[in-house]
């Protein structure tokens, strides 16, 4: 089981490729994307780390801090970064946690509490459950959890789309429909009564059904 949406993201202290951090302090008033990897020098993860490095300006625009995790030590992360740059065209430009004591992986319920031993003797298959994406808000609450198998690379365009929706719906009392993209119509949240909606949207709305009230995306 992974941590449920709406719970407070566990705080922790950890060594990263950019120094020691206390997670909640590191997030500050930003959003955060924590994404995990079963082991360094794995092929799919190598492509993901490079892809995310190239997309970092898009996350910066949205006020989202990036941080990766692998159960291997920091010195291996540094060597892996060289391979990532060589093969993907960009090295990680965000911190990578060295979770050698499995503390963060256990806190985020990606590995059993009984996990112990030398991380270097573990295979990627031993850690295959460490393939998660957590989006965490400025309130330190978990907003989204995605869990990927080792054989499927993550779709970071989808993750950006979700962040756009999360940030919009945190600010306005709306929801986004299937396949929604920035700038498209949205749905008035069910918690908004029709009387309230008339105040918020005096221009009215499209209503194919009483429970589906469609309006342009709020600015």
JSON list of C-alpha atoms in Angstrom, two decimals:
[
{"chain": "A", "resi": 1, "resn": "UNK", "atom": "CA", "xyz": [0.00, 0.00, 0.00]},
{"chain": "A", "resi": 2, "resn": "UNK", "atom": "CA", "xyz": [1.17, 3.52, -0.77]},
{"chain": "A", "resi": 3, "resn": "UNK", "atom": "CA", "xyz": [0.40, 6.62, 1.26]},
{"chain": "A", "resi": 4, "resn": "UNK", "atom": "CA", "xyz": [-3.09, 7.98, 0.55]},
{"chain": "A", "resi": 5, "resn": "UNK", "atom": "CA", "xyz": [-3.73, 11.29, -1.16]},
{"chain": "A", "resi": 6, "resn": "UNK", "atom": "CA", "xyz": [-4.45, 14.03, 1.38]},
{"chain": "A", "resi": 7, "resn": "UNK", "atom": "CA", "xyz": [-2.10, 12.75, 4.07]},
{"chain": "A", "resi": 8, "resn": "UNK", "atom": "CA", "xyz": [0.92, 14.74, 5.19]},
{"chain": "A", "resi": 9, "resn": "UNK", "atom": "CA", "xyz": [4.06, 13.71, 3.32]},
{"chain": "A", "resi": 10, "resn": "UNK", "atom": "CA", "xyz": [6.44, 12.17, 5.86]},
{"chain": "A", "resi": 11, "resn": "UNK", "atom": "CA", "xyz": [9.26, 14.52, 6.80]},
{"chain": "A", "resi": 12, "resn": "UNK", "atom": "CA", "xyz": [12.81, 13.21, 6.86]},
{"chain": "A", "resi": 13, "resn": "UNK", "atom": "CA", "xyz": [16.46, 14.18, 6.86]},
{"chain": "A", "resi": 14, "resn": "UNK", "atom": "CA", "xyz": [18.64, 12.74, 4.12]},
{"chain": "A", "resi": 15, "resn": "UNK", "atom": "CA", "xyz": [21.91, 13.12, 2.28]},
{"chain": "A", "resi": 16, "resn": "UNK", "atom": "CA", "xyz": [21.53, 14.20, -1.34]},
{"chain": "A", "resi": 17, "resn": "UNK", "atom": "CA", "xyz": [23.84, 15.02, -4.22]},
{"chain": "A", "resi": 18, "resn": "UNK", "atom": "CA", "xyz": [23.35, 18.69, -3.22]},
{"chain": "A", "resi": 19, "resn": "UNK", "atom": "CA", "xyz": [23.95, 18.27, 0.52]},
{"chain": "A", "resi": 20, "resn": "UNK", "atom": "CA", "xyz": [21.89, 17.26, 3.53]},
{"chain": "A", "resi": 21, "resn": "UNK", "atom": "CA", "xyz": [18.23, 18.32, 3.56]},
{"chain": "A", "resi": 22, "resn": "UNK", "atom": "CA", "xyz": [15.26, 18.29, 5.90]},
{"chain": "A", "resi": 23, "resn": "UNK", "atom": "CA", "xyz": [12.47, 17.55, 3.48]},
{"chain": "A", "resi": 24, "resn": "UNK", "atom": "CA", "xyz": [9.70, 19.89, 4.66]},
{"chain": "A", "resi": 25, "resn": "UNK", "atom": "CA", "xyz": [12.16, 22.75, 5.06]},
{"chain": "A", "resi": 26, "resn": "UNK", "atom": "CA", "xyz": [13.53, 22.04, 1.60]},
{"chain": "A", "resi": 27, "resn": "UNK", "atom": "CA", "xyz": [10.03, 22.22, 0.09]},
{"chain": "A", "resi": 28, "resn": "UNK", "atom": "CA", "xyz": [9.32, 25.55, 1.83]},
{"chain": "A", "resi": 29, "resn": "UNK", "atom": "CA", "xyz": [6.37, 27.29, 0.16]},
{"chain": "A", "resi": 30, "resn": "UNK", "atom": "CA", "xyz": [6.84, 25.47, -3.13]},
{"chain": "A", "resi": 31, "resn": "UNK", "atom": "CA", "xyz": [5.28, 22.39, -4.67]},
{"chain": "A", "resi": 32, "resn": "UNK", "atom": "CA", "xyz": [7.51, 19.31, -4.86]},
{"chain": "A", "resi": 33, "resn": "UNK", "atom": "CA", "xyz": [7.90, 16.27, -7.07]},
{"chain": "A", "resi": 34, "resn": "UNK", "atom": "CA", "xyz": [9.56, 13.30, -5.37]},
{"chain": "A", "resi": 35, "resn": "UNK", "atom": "CA", "xyz": [10.26, 10.40, -7.73]},
{"chain": "A", "resi": 36, "resn": "UNK", "atom": "CA", "xyz": [12.01, 7.18, -6.84]},
{"chain": "A", "resi": 37, "resn": "UNK", "atom": "CA", "xyz": [14.23, 4.60, -8.52]},
{"chain": "A", "resi": 38, "resn": "UNK", "atom": "CA", "xyz": [15.03, 1.01, -7.53]},
{"chain": "A", "resi": 39, "resn": "UNK", "atom": "CA", "xyz": [18.76, 1.28, -8.23]},
{"chain": "A", "resi": 40, "resn": "UNK", "atom": "CA", "xyz": [21.38, 3.34, -10.03]},
{"chain": "A", "resi": 41, "resn": "UNK", "atom": "CA", "xyz": [22.55, 2.38, -13.53]},
{"chain": "A", "resi": 42, "resn": "UNK", "atom": "CA", "xyz": [19.16, 0.98, -14.57]},
{"chain": "A", "resi": 43, "resn": "UNK", "atom": "CA", "xyz": [18.15, 1.67, -18.19]},
{"chain": "A", "resi": 44, "resn": "UNK", "atom": "CA", "xyz": [14.62, 3.06, -17.90]},
{"chain": "A", "resi": 45, "resn": "UNK", "atom": "CA", "xyz": [15.53, 5.26, -14.94]},
{"chain": "A", "resi": 46, "resn": "UNK", "atom": "CA", "xyz": [18.52, 6.62, -16.87]},
{"chain": "A", "resi": 47, "resn": "UNK", "atom": "CA", "xyz": [16.17, 7.89, -19.59]},
{"chain": "A", "resi": 48, "resn": "UNK", "atom": "CA", "xyz": [13.80, 9.35, -16.99]},
{"chain": "A", "resi": 49, "resn": "UNK", "atom": "CA", "xyz": [16.46, 11.30, -15.11]},
{"chain": "A", "resi": 50, "resn": "UNK", "atom": "CA", "xyz": [17.71, 12.82, -18.36]},
{"chain": "A", "resi": 51, "resn": "UNK", "atom": "CA", "xyz": [14.20, 13.67, -19.56]},
{"chain": "A", "resi": 52, "resn": "UNK", "atom": "CA", "xyz": [13.37, 15.38, -16.28]},
{"chain": "A", "resi": 53, "resn": "UNK", "atom": "CA", "xyz": [16.61, 17.40, -16.39]},
{"chain": "A", "resi": 54, "resn": "UNK", "atom": "CA", "xyz": [15.61, 18.77, -19.81]},
{"chain": "A", "resi": 55, "resn": "UNK", "atom": "CA", "xyz": [12.10, 19.59, -18.57]},
{"chain": "A", "resi": 56, "resn": "UNK", "atom": "CA", "xyz": [13.22, 21.30, -15.35]},
{"chain": "A", "resi": 57, "resn": "UNK", "atom": "CA", "xyz": [12.43, 24.83, -16.71]},
{"chain": "A", "resi": 58, "resn": "UNK", "atom": "CA", "xyz": [8.78, 23.76, -17.09]},
{"chain": "A", "resi": 59, "resn": "UNK", "atom": "CA", "xyz": [8.64, 22.67, -13.47]},
{"chain": "A", "resi": 60, "resn": "UNK", "atom": "CA", "xyz": [10.44, 25.86, -12.40]},
{"chain": "A", "resi": 61, "resn": "UNK", "atom": "CA", "xyz": [7.75, 27.93, -14.14]},
{"chain": "A", "resi": 62, "resn": "UNK", "atom": "CA", "xyz": [5.14, 26.15, -12.05]},
{"chain": "A", "resi": 63, "resn": "UNK", "atom": "CA", "xyz": [7.03, 26.59, -8.78]},
{"chain": "A", "resi": 64, "resn": "UNK", "atom": "CA", "xyz": [7.71, 22.85, -8.45]},
{"chain": "A", "resi": 65, "resn": "UNK", "atom": "CA", "xyz": [10.96, 21.59, -6.90]},
{"chain": "A", "resi": 66, "resn": "UNK", "atom": "CA", "xyz": [12.32, 18.27, -8.17]},
{"chain": "A", "resi": 67, "resn": "UNK", "atom": "CA", "xyz": [14.03, 15.61, -6.10]},
{"chain": "A", "resi": 68, "resn": "UNK", "atom": "CA", "xyz": [14.93, 12.03, -6.96]},
{"chain": "A", "resi": 69, "resn": "UNK", "atom": "CA", "xyz": [15.67, 9.02, -4.79]},
{"chain": "A", "resi": 70, "resn": "UNK", "atom": "CA", "xyz": [17.60, 5.80, -5.21]},
{"chain": "A", "resi": 71, "resn": "UNK", "atom": "CA", "xyz": [18.64, 3.34, -2.53]},
{"chain": "A", "resi": 72, "resn": "UNK", "atom": "CA", "xyz": [22.24, 3.47, -3.75]},
{"chain": "A", "resi": 73, "resn": "UNK", "atom": "CA", "xyz": [24.89, 5.74, -2.18]},
{"chain": "A", "resi": 74, "resn": "UNK", "atom": "CA", "xyz": [25.60, 9.34, -3.21]},
{"chain": "A", "resi": 75, "resn": "UNK", "atom": "CA", "xyz": [28.96, 8.52, -4.82]},
{"chain": "A", "resi": 76, "resn": "UNK", "atom": "CA", "xyz": [27.23, 6.13, -7.21]},
{"chain": "A", "resi": 77, "resn": "UNK", "atom": "CA", "xyz": [24.67, 8.84, -8.04]},
{"chain": "A", "resi": 78, "resn": "UNK", "atom": "CA", "xyz": [27.55, 11.07, -9.15]},
{"chain": "A", "resi": 79, "resn": "UNK", "atom": "CA", "xyz": [28.97, 8.37, -11.44]},
{"chain": "A", "resi": 80, "resn": "UNK", "atom": "CA", "xyz": [25.49, 7.61, -12.79]},
{"chain": "A", "resi": 81, "resn": "UNK", "atom": "CA", "xyz": [25.00, 11.31, -13.59]},
{"chain": "A", "resi": 82, "resn": "UNK", "atom": "CA", "xyz": [27.98, 11.09, -15.98]},
{"chain": "A", "resi": 83, "resn": "UNK", "atom": "CA", "xyz": [26.29, 8.24, -17.86]},
{"chain": "A", "resi": 84, "resn": "UNK", "atom": "CA", "xyz": [22.99, 10.12, -17.93]},
{"chain": "A", "resi": 85, "resn": "UNK", "atom": "CA", "xyz": [24.65, 13.17, -19.46]},
{"chain": "A", "resi": 86, "resn": "UNK", "atom": "CA", "xyz": [26.49, 11.07, -22.02]},
{"chain": "A", "resi": 87, "resn": "UNK", "atom": "CA", "xyz": [23.49, 9.02, -23.14]},
{"chain": "A", "resi": 88, "resn": "UNK", "atom": "CA", "xyz": [20.56, 11.45, -22.62]},
{"chain": "A", "resi": 89, "resn": "UNK", "atom": "CA", "xyz": [22.22, 14.80, -23.28]},
{"chain": "A", "resi": 90, "resn": "UNK", "atom": "CA", "xyz": [21.53, 16.22, -19.81]},
{"chain": "A", "resi": 91, "resn": "UNK", "atom": "CA", "xyz": [22.64, 15.33, -16.30]},
{"chain": "A", "resi": 92, "resn": "UNK", "atom": "CA", "xyz": [20.36, 15.70, -13.26]},
{"chain": "A", "resi": 93, "resn": "UNK", "atom": "CA", "xyz": [20.09, 19.38, -12.28]},
{"chain": "A", "resi": 94, "resn": "UNK", "atom": "CA", "xyz": [18.15, 18.61, -9.11]},
{"chain": "A", "resi": 95, "resn": "UNK", "atom": "CA", "xyz": [19.13, 16.68, -5.96]},
{"chain": "A", "resi": 96, "resn": "UNK", "atom": "CA", "xyz": [19.14, 12.89, -5.73]},
{"chain": "A", "resi": 97, "resn": "UNK", "atom": "CA", "xyz": [18.64, 11.30, -2.32]},
{"chain": "A", "resi": 98, "resn": "UNK", "atom": "CA", "xyz": [20.95, 8.46, -1.30]},
{"chain": "A", "resi": 99, "resn": "UNK", "atom": "CA", "xyz": [18.55, 6.22, 0.63]},
{"chain": "A", "resi": 100, "resn": "UNK", "atom": "CA", "xyz": [21.11, 3.64, 1.73]},
{"chain": "A", "resi": 101, "resn": "UNK", "atom": "CA", "xyz": [19.33, 2.92, 5.02]},
{"chain": "A", "resi": 102, "resn": "UNK", "atom": "CA", "xyz": [15.97, 2.58, 3.19]},
{"chain": "A", "resi": 103, "resn": "UNK", "atom": "CA", "xyz": [14.50, 5.14, 5.59]},
{"chain": "A", "resi": 104, "resn": "UNK", "atom": "CA", "xyz": [12.67, 7.26, 3.00]},
{"chain": "A", "resi": 105, "resn": "UNK", "atom": "CA", "xyz": [11.55, 4.22, 1.00]},
{"chain": "A", "resi": 106, "resn": "UNK", "atom": "CA", "xyz": [10.02, 2.77, 4.18]},
{"chain": "A", "resi": 107, "resn": "UNK", "atom": "CA", "xyz": [8.44, 6.06, 5.28]},
{"chain": "A", "resi": 108, "resn": "UNK", "atom": "CA", "xyz": [6.75, 6.34, 1.87]},
{"chain": "A", "resi": 109, "resn": "UNK", "atom": "CA", "xyz": [5.73, 2.66, 2.02]},
{"chain": "A", "resi": 110, "resn": "UNK", "atom": "CA", "xyz": [7.71, 1.72, -1.09]},
{"chain": "A", "resi": 111, "resn": "UNK", "atom": "CA", "xyz": [9.64, -1.02, 0.77]},
{"chain": "A", "resi": 112, "resn": "UNK", "atom": "CA", "xyz": [8.58, -3.20, 3.69]},
{"chain": "A", "resi": 113, "resn": "UNK", "atom": "CA", "xyz": [9.49, -1.99, 7.17]},
{"chain": "A", "resi": 114, "resn": "UNK", "atom": "CA", "xyz": [11.61, -5.15, 7.59]},
{"chain": "A", "resi": 115, "resn": "UNK", "atom": "CA", "xyz": [13.98, -4.22, 4.74]},
{"chain": "A", "resi": 116, "resn": "UNK", "atom": "CA", "xyz": [17.62, -4.07, 5.87]},
{"chain": "A", "resi": 117, "resn": "UNK", "atom": "CA", "xyz": [21.16, -4.87, 4.80]},
{"chain": "A", "resi": 118, "resn": "UNK", "atom": "CA", "xyz": [23.63, -3.53, 2.27]},
{"chain": "A", "resi": 119, "resn": "UNK", "atom": "CA", "xyz": [21.83, -1.74, -0.59]},
{"chain": "A", "resi": 120, "resn": "UNK", "atom": "CA", "xyz": [24.67, -2.63, -2.98]},
{"chain": "A", "resi": 121, "resn": "UNK", "atom": "CA", "xyz": [23.84, -6.35, -2.65]},
{"chain": "A", "resi": 122, "resn": "UNK", "atom": "CA", "xyz": [20.21, -5.76, -3.66]},
{"chain": "A", "resi": 123, "resn": "UNK", "atom": "CA", "xyz": [19.12, -6.13, -7.27]},
{"chain": "A", "resi": 124, "resn": "UNK", "atom": "CA", "xyz": [16.70, -3.78, -9.08]},
{"chain": "A", "resi": 125, "resn": "UNK", "atom": "CA", "xyz": [14.09, -6.55, -8.77]},
{"chain": "A", "resi": 126, "resn": "UNK", "atom": "CA", "xyz": [14.52, -6.49, -4.97]},
{"chain": "A", "resi": 127, "resn": "UNK", "atom": "CA", "xyz": [13.56, -2.79, -5.06]},
{"chain": "A", "resi": 128, "resn": "UNK", "atom": "CA", "xyz": [11.07, -2.86, -7.91]},
{"chain": "A", "resi": 129, "resn": "UNK", "atom": "CA", "xyz": [8.40, -1.21, -5.74]},
{"chain": "A", "resi": 130, "resn": "UNK", "atom": "CA", "xyz": [10.59, 1.91, -5.50]},
{"chain": "A", "resi": 131, "resn": "UNK", "atom": "CA", "xyz": [9.12, 3.37, -8.71]},
{"chain": "A", "resi": 132, "resn": "UNK", "atom": "CA", "xyz": [6.77, 6.07, -7.44]},
{"chain": "A", "resi": 133, "resn": "UNK", "atom": "CA", "xyz": [5.91, 9.68, -8.16]},
{"chain": "A", "resi": 134, "resn": "UNK", "atom": "CA", "xyz": [4.63, 11.83, -5.30]},
{"chain": "A", "resi": 135, "resn": "UNK", "atom": "CA", "xyz": [3.38, 15.36, -5.94]},
{"chain": "A", "resi": 136, "resn": "UNK", "atom": "CA", "xyz": [3.34, 17.34, -2.69]},
{"chain": "A", "resi": 137, "resn": "UNK", "atom": "CA", "xyz": [1.74, 20.74, -2.17]},
{"chain": "A", "resi": 138, "resn": "UNK", "atom": "CA", "xyz": [3.04, 23.75, -0.22]},
{"chain": "A", "resi": 139, "resn": "UNK", "atom": "CA", "xyz": [0.84, 22.52, 2.65]},
{"chain": "A", "resi": 140, "resn": "UNK", "atom": "CA", "xyz": [3.04, 19.36, 2.67]},
{"chain": "A", "resi": 141, "resn": "UNK", "atom": "CA", "xyz": [0.04, 17.19, 1.75]},
{"chain": "A", "resi": 142, "resn": "UNK", "atom": "CA", "xyz": [0.33, 14.45, -0.85]},
{"chain": "A", "resi": 143, "resn": "UNK", "atom": "CA", "xyz": [-1.72, 15.49, -3.90]},
{"chain": "A", "resi": 144, "resn": "UNK", "atom": "CA", "xyz": [-0.94, 12.61, -6.27]},
{"chain": "A", "resi": 145, "resn": "UNK", "atom": "CA", "xyz": [0.68, 9.18, -6.18]},
{"chain": "A", "resi": 146, "resn": "UNK", "atom": "CA", "xyz": [1.69, 7.30, -9.34]},
{"chain": "A", "resi": 147, "resn": "UNK", "atom": "CA", "xyz": [3.29, 3.87, -9.20]},
{"chain": "A", "resi": 148, "resn": "UNK", "atom": "CA", "xyz": [5.15, 2.58, -12.27]},
{"chain": "A", "resi": 149, "resn": "UNK", "atom": "CA", "xyz": [6.55, -0.84, -13.14]},
{"chain": "A", "resi": 150, "resn": "UNK", "atom": "CA", "xyz": [10.26, -1.06, -13.94]},
{"chain": "A", "resi": 151, "resn": "UNK", "atom": "CA", "xyz": [9.58, -1.69, -17.62]},
{"chain": "A", "resi": 152, "resn": "UNK", "atom": "CA", "xyz": [7.50, 1.44, -18.29]},
{"chain": "A", "resi": 153, "resn": "UNK", "atom": "CA", "xyz": [9.13, 4.86, -18.40]},
{"chain": "A", "resi": 154, "resn": "UNK", "atom": "CA", "xyz": [7.27, 7.74, -16.79]},
{"chain": "A", "resi": 155, "resn": "UNK", "atom": "CA", "xyz": [5.35, 10.25, -18.90]},
{"chain": "A", "resi": 156, "resn": "UNK", "atom": "CA", "xyz": [6.50, 13.63, -17.60]},
{"chain": "A", "resi": 157, "resn": "UNK", "atom": "CA", "xyz": [4.17, 15.53, -19.93]},
{"chain": "A", "resi": 158, "resn": "UNK", "atom": "CA", "xyz": [1.29, 13.83, -18.12]},
{"chain": "A", "resi": 159, "resn": "UNK", "atom": "CA", "xyz": [2.85, 14.77, -14.77]},
{"chain": "A", "resi": 160, "resn": "UNK", "atom": "CA", "xyz": [3.05, 18.42, -15.91]},
{"chain": "A", "resi": 161, "resn": "UNK", "atom": "CA", "xyz": [-0.60, 18.22, -17.02]},
{"chain": "A", "resi": 162, "resn": "UNK", "atom": "CA", "xyz": [-1.61, 16.90, -13.60]},
{"chain": "A", "resi": 163, "resn": "UNK", "atom": "CA", "xyz": [0.34, 19.68, -11.87]},
{"chain": "A", "resi": 164, "resn": "UNK", "atom": "CA", "xyz": [-1.47, 22.27, -14.00]},
{"chain": "A", "resi": 165, "resn": "UNK", "atom": "CA", "xyz": [-4.78, 20.75, -12.90]},
{"chain": "A", "resi": 166, "resn": "UNK", "atom": "CA", "xyz": [-3.79, 20.50, -9.24]},
{"chain": "A", "resi": 167, "resn": "UNK", "atom": "CA", "xyz": [-2.62, 24.10, -9.11]},
{"chain": "A", "resi": 168, "resn": "UNK", "atom": "CA", "xyz": [-5.72, 25.38, -10.91]},
{"chain": "A", "resi": 169, "resn": "UNK", "atom": "CA", "xyz": [-8.16, 23.42, -8.76]},
{"chain": "A", "resi": 170, "resn": "UNK", "atom": "CA", "xyz": [-6.33, 24.47, -5.58]},
{"chain": "A", "resi": 171, "resn": "UNK", "atom": "CA", "xyz": [-6.96, 28.10, -6.50]},
{"chain": "A", "resi": 172, "resn": "UNK", "atom": "CA", "xyz": [-10.45, 27.87, -8.01]},
{"chain": "A", "resi": 173, "resn": "UNK", "atom": "CA", "xyz": [-13.44, 25.70, -7.10]},
{"chain": "A", "resi": 174, "resn": "UNK", "atom": "CA", "xyz": [-13.36, 23.73, -10.31]},
{"chain": "A", "resi": 175, "resn": "UNK", "atom": "CA", "xyz": [-12.40, 20.28, -11.57]},
{"chain": "A", "resi": 176, "resn": "UNK", "atom": "CA", "xyz": [-10.79, 19.30, -14.88]},
{"chain": "A", "resi": 177, "resn": "UNK", "atom": "CA", "xyz": [-12.34, 16.74, -17.27]},
{"chain": "A", "resi": 178, "resn": "UNK", "atom": "CA", "xyz": [-10.69, 13.80, -19.01]},
{"chain": "A", "resi": 179, "resn": "UNK", "atom": "CA", "xyz": [-7.65, 14.69, -21.11]},
{"chain": "A", "resi": 180, "resn": "UNK", "atom": "CA", "xyz": [-7.90, 18.35, -20.05]},
{"chain": "A", "resi": 181, "resn": "UNK", "atom": "CA", "xyz": [-5.08, 20.66, -21.08]},
{"chain": "A", "resi": 182, "resn": "UNK", "atom": "CA", "xyz": [-4.17, 24.16, -19.93]},
{"chain": "A", "resi": 183, "resn": "UNK", "atom": "CA", "xyz": [-6.63, 26.72, -21.36]},
{"chain": "A", "resi": 184, "resn": "UNK", "atom": "CA", "xyz": [-9.50, 24.31, -21.99]},
{"chain": "A", "resi": 185, "resn": "UNK", "atom": "CA", "xyz": [-12.95, 24.39, -20.36]},
{"chain": "A", "resi": 186, "resn": "UNK", "atom": "CA", "xyz": [-13.38, 23.09, -16.81]},
{"chain": "A", "resi": 187, "resn": "UNK", "atom": "CA", "xyz": [-16.20, 21.82, -14.62]},
{"chain": "A", "resi": 188, "resn": "UNK", "atom": "CA", "xyz": [-17.66, 23.69, -11.66]},
{"chain": "A", "resi": 189, "resn": "UNK", "atom": "CA", "xyz": [-16.94, 21.66, -8.53]},
{"chain": "A", "resi": 190, "resn": "UNK", "atom": "CA", "xyz": [-19.84, 19.72, -7.05]},
{"chain": "A", "resi": 191, "resn": "UNK", "atom": "CA", "xyz": [-19.33, 21.55, -3.74]},
{"chain": "A", "resi": 192, "resn": "UNK", "atom": "CA", "xyz": [-20.49, 24.80, -5.40]},
{"chain": "A", "resi": 193, "resn": "UNK", "atom": "CA", "xyz": [-24.26, 25.29, -5.32]},
{"chain": "A", "resi": 194, "resn": "UNK", "atom": "CA", "xyz": [-26.06, 26.78, -8.30]},
{"chain": "A", "resi": 195, "resn": "UNK", "atom": "CA", "xyz": [-26.71, 29.97, -6.30]},
{"chain": "A", "resi": 196, "resn": "UNK", "atom": "CA", "xyz": [-22.99, 30.31, -5.56]},
{"chain": "A", "resi": 197, "resn": "UNK", "atom": "CA", "xyz": [-22.11, 29.46, -9.15]},
{"chain": "A", "resi": 198, "resn": "UNK", "atom": "CA", "xyz": [-24.34, 32.30, -10.42]},
{"chain": "A", "resi": 199, "resn": "UNK", "atom": "CA", "xyz": [-22.27, 34.71, -8.34]},
{"chain": "A", "resi": 200, "resn": "UNK", "atom": "CA", "xyz": [-18.94, 33.29, -9.44]},
{"chain": "A", "resi": 201, "resn": "UNK", "atom": "CA", "xyz": [-19.97, 32.81, -13.08]},
{"chain": "A", "resi": 202, "resn": "UNK", "atom": "CA", "xyz": [-22.60, 35.48, -13.84]},
{"chain": "A", "resi": 203, "resn": "UNK", "atom": "CA", "xyz": [-22.21, 34.71, -17.55]},
{"chain": "A", "resi": 204, "resn": "UNK", "atom": "CA", "xyz": [-23.67, 31.25, -16.86]},
{"chain": "A", "resi": 205, "resn": "UNK", "atom": "CA", "xyz": [-22.46, 27.82, -17.87]},
{"chain": "A", "resi": 206, "resn": "UNK", "atom": "CA", "xyz": [-23.17, 24.92, -20.21]},
{"chain": "A", "resi": 207, "resn": "UNK", "atom": "CA", "xyz": [-25.13, 22.16, -18.49]},
{"chain": "A", "resi": 208, "resn": "UNK", "atom": "CA", "xyz": [-25.52, 18.92, -20.49]},
{"chain": "A", "resi": 209, "resn": "UNK", "atom": "CA", "xyz": [-26.65, 17.35, -17.20]},
{"chain": "A", "resi": 210, "resn": "UNK", "atom": "CA", "xyz": [-27.45, 19.06, -13.86]},
{"chain": "A", "resi": 211, "resn": "UNK", "atom": "CA", "xyz": [-24.26, 17.60, -12.37]},
{"chain": "A", "resi": 212, "resn": "UNK", "atom": "CA", "xyz": [-22.02, 18.68, -15.28]},
{"chain": "A", "resi": 213, "resn": "UNK", "atom": "CA", "xyz": [-21.60, 22.47, -15.34]},
{"chain": "A", "resi": 214, "resn": "UNK", "atom": "CA", "xyz": [-18.98, 23.59, -17.85]},
{"chain": "A", "resi": 215, "resn": "UNK", "atom": "CA", "xyz": [-17.26, 27.00, -17.82]},
{"chain": "A", "resi": 216, "resn": "UNK", "atom": "CA", "xyz": [-14.10, 28.47, -19.38]},
{"chain": "A", "resi": 217, "resn": "UNK", "atom": "CA", "xyz": [-10.92, 28.00, -17.38]},
{"chain": "A", "resi": 218, "resn": "UNK", "atom": "CA", "xyz": [-10.68, 30.74, -14.71]},
{"chain": "A", "resi": 219, "resn": "UNK", "atom": "CA", "xyz": [-7.77, 33.15, -15.07]}
]
